[in-house]
Amino acid sequence: MTYAYQGTMRTRSGRRDEVVAILLGGTDGLRAAGCHLYAVGVSETDPDLVVVSELWASKQHHDASLQLPETKAAIAAAMPMLTGEFTGAEARVEGGLGVDVLTDAAARP
């Protein structure tokens, strides 16, 4: 089962680009940890909102990745720049365009 997580985090005013750089800098071990996709984006309409989309081999792989040294370091570095406003959604991937390339989920028309 492929696990998907999408979340947002609100940064303190003017700190968004720093948080994005931290999040993108701590990705070295993610593929080996079972990550198929890790995409960091920013809102076009909210200058303080960061959006993270992830696909994992399983929820267990995702949860274990939170114990990686680079993940812990990225979280510690970013936390002082965040307001504490987070959203998150979990899903089981059923398929989709490009998903079959990244995971073992079937492509569906």
C-alpha atoms as one frame of an Amber mdcrd trajectory, in Angstrom:
protein
   0.000   0.000   0.000   1.361   3.415  -0.926   0.844   6.033   1.773   0.300
   9.684   0.942   0.640  12.682   3.221  -0.010  16.292   2.374   0.383  19.047
   4.871   0.771  22.771   5.227   2.730  24.832   7.702   2.559  28.539   8.356
   5.843  30.363   8.767   6.495  33.515  10.699   6.318  36.546   8.416   9.240
  36.664   5.999  10.656  33.258   6.978   9.037  31.101   4.271  12.057  30.863
   1.974  14.310  29.871   4.877  11.924  27.100   5.900  11.693  25.850   2.306
  15.503  25.741   2.082  15.685  23.733   5.321  13.029  21.278   4.159  14.752
  20.767   0.818  18.162  20.399   2.442  17.206  17.451   4.634  16.223  14.947
   1.952  19.365  12.834   1.582  18.083   9.670   3.240  14.441   9.811   2.204
  14.601   7.559  -0.874  16.412   4.835   1.051  13.813   5.237   3.824  10.957
   4.365   1.416   9.985   7.776   0.068   8.739   7.842  -3.537   7.953  11.566
  -3.687   8.792  14.545  -1.485   7.639  17.847  -2.925   7.884  21.183  -1.132
   5.824  24.040  -2.519   4.638  27.503  -1.587   1.240  29.111  -1.850   0.703
  31.546  -4.698  -1.716  33.573  -2.563  -0.307  33.321   0.976   3.294  34.506
   1.445   3.729  32.531   4.678   2.334  29.116   3.678   4.433  26.065   2.792
   2.856  22.923   1.310   4.524  19.505   1.525   3.330  16.473  -0.481   4.777
  13.014   0.142   4.338   9.462  -1.174   5.777   6.606   0.866   6.008   2.831
   0.571   3.877   2.701   3.757   2.862   4.754   6.778   5.458   2.821   8.756
   8.174   4.041   6.369   6.966   7.619   6.803   6.892   7.344  10.583  10.365
   5.774  10.691  11.741   8.614   8.552  10.954  11.033  11.359  13.745   9.360
  13.337  16.423   9.992  10.681  19.138  12.387  11.891  18.671  14.727   8.904
  14.898  14.804   9.460  15.301  15.586  13.141  17.829  18.317  12.318  15.519
  19.889   9.710  12.583  19.897  12.132  14.678  21.451  14.897  15.996  24.156
  12.565  12.585  25.026  11.108  10.462  25.007  14.274  11.500  28.470  15.549
  10.415  29.938  12.184   6.922  28.372  12.286   3.769  29.722  13.913   2.453
  26.325  15.014  -0.386  26.345  12.486  -0.297  23.014  10.655  -2.734  21.018
   8.558  -2.339  17.458   7.395  -4.158  14.764   5.473  -3.313  11.105   5.040
  -4.475   8.869   2.207  -3.983   5.470   0.620  -2.940   5.900  -3.002  -5.194
   4.040  -5.423  -3.490   5.166  -8.643  -3.252   8.092 -10.996  -1.177   9.697
 -13.692   2.495   9.258 -12.892   1.799   7.400  -9.660   2.440   4.029 -11.279
   5.935   5.218 -12.220   6.734   6.197  -8.625   4.985   3.390  -6.787   3.414
  -0.004  -7.360  -0.069   1.555  -7.475  -1.923   0.866 -10.699  -2.559   3.641
 -13.175  -6.249   4.274 -13.738  -7.810   6.005 -16.703
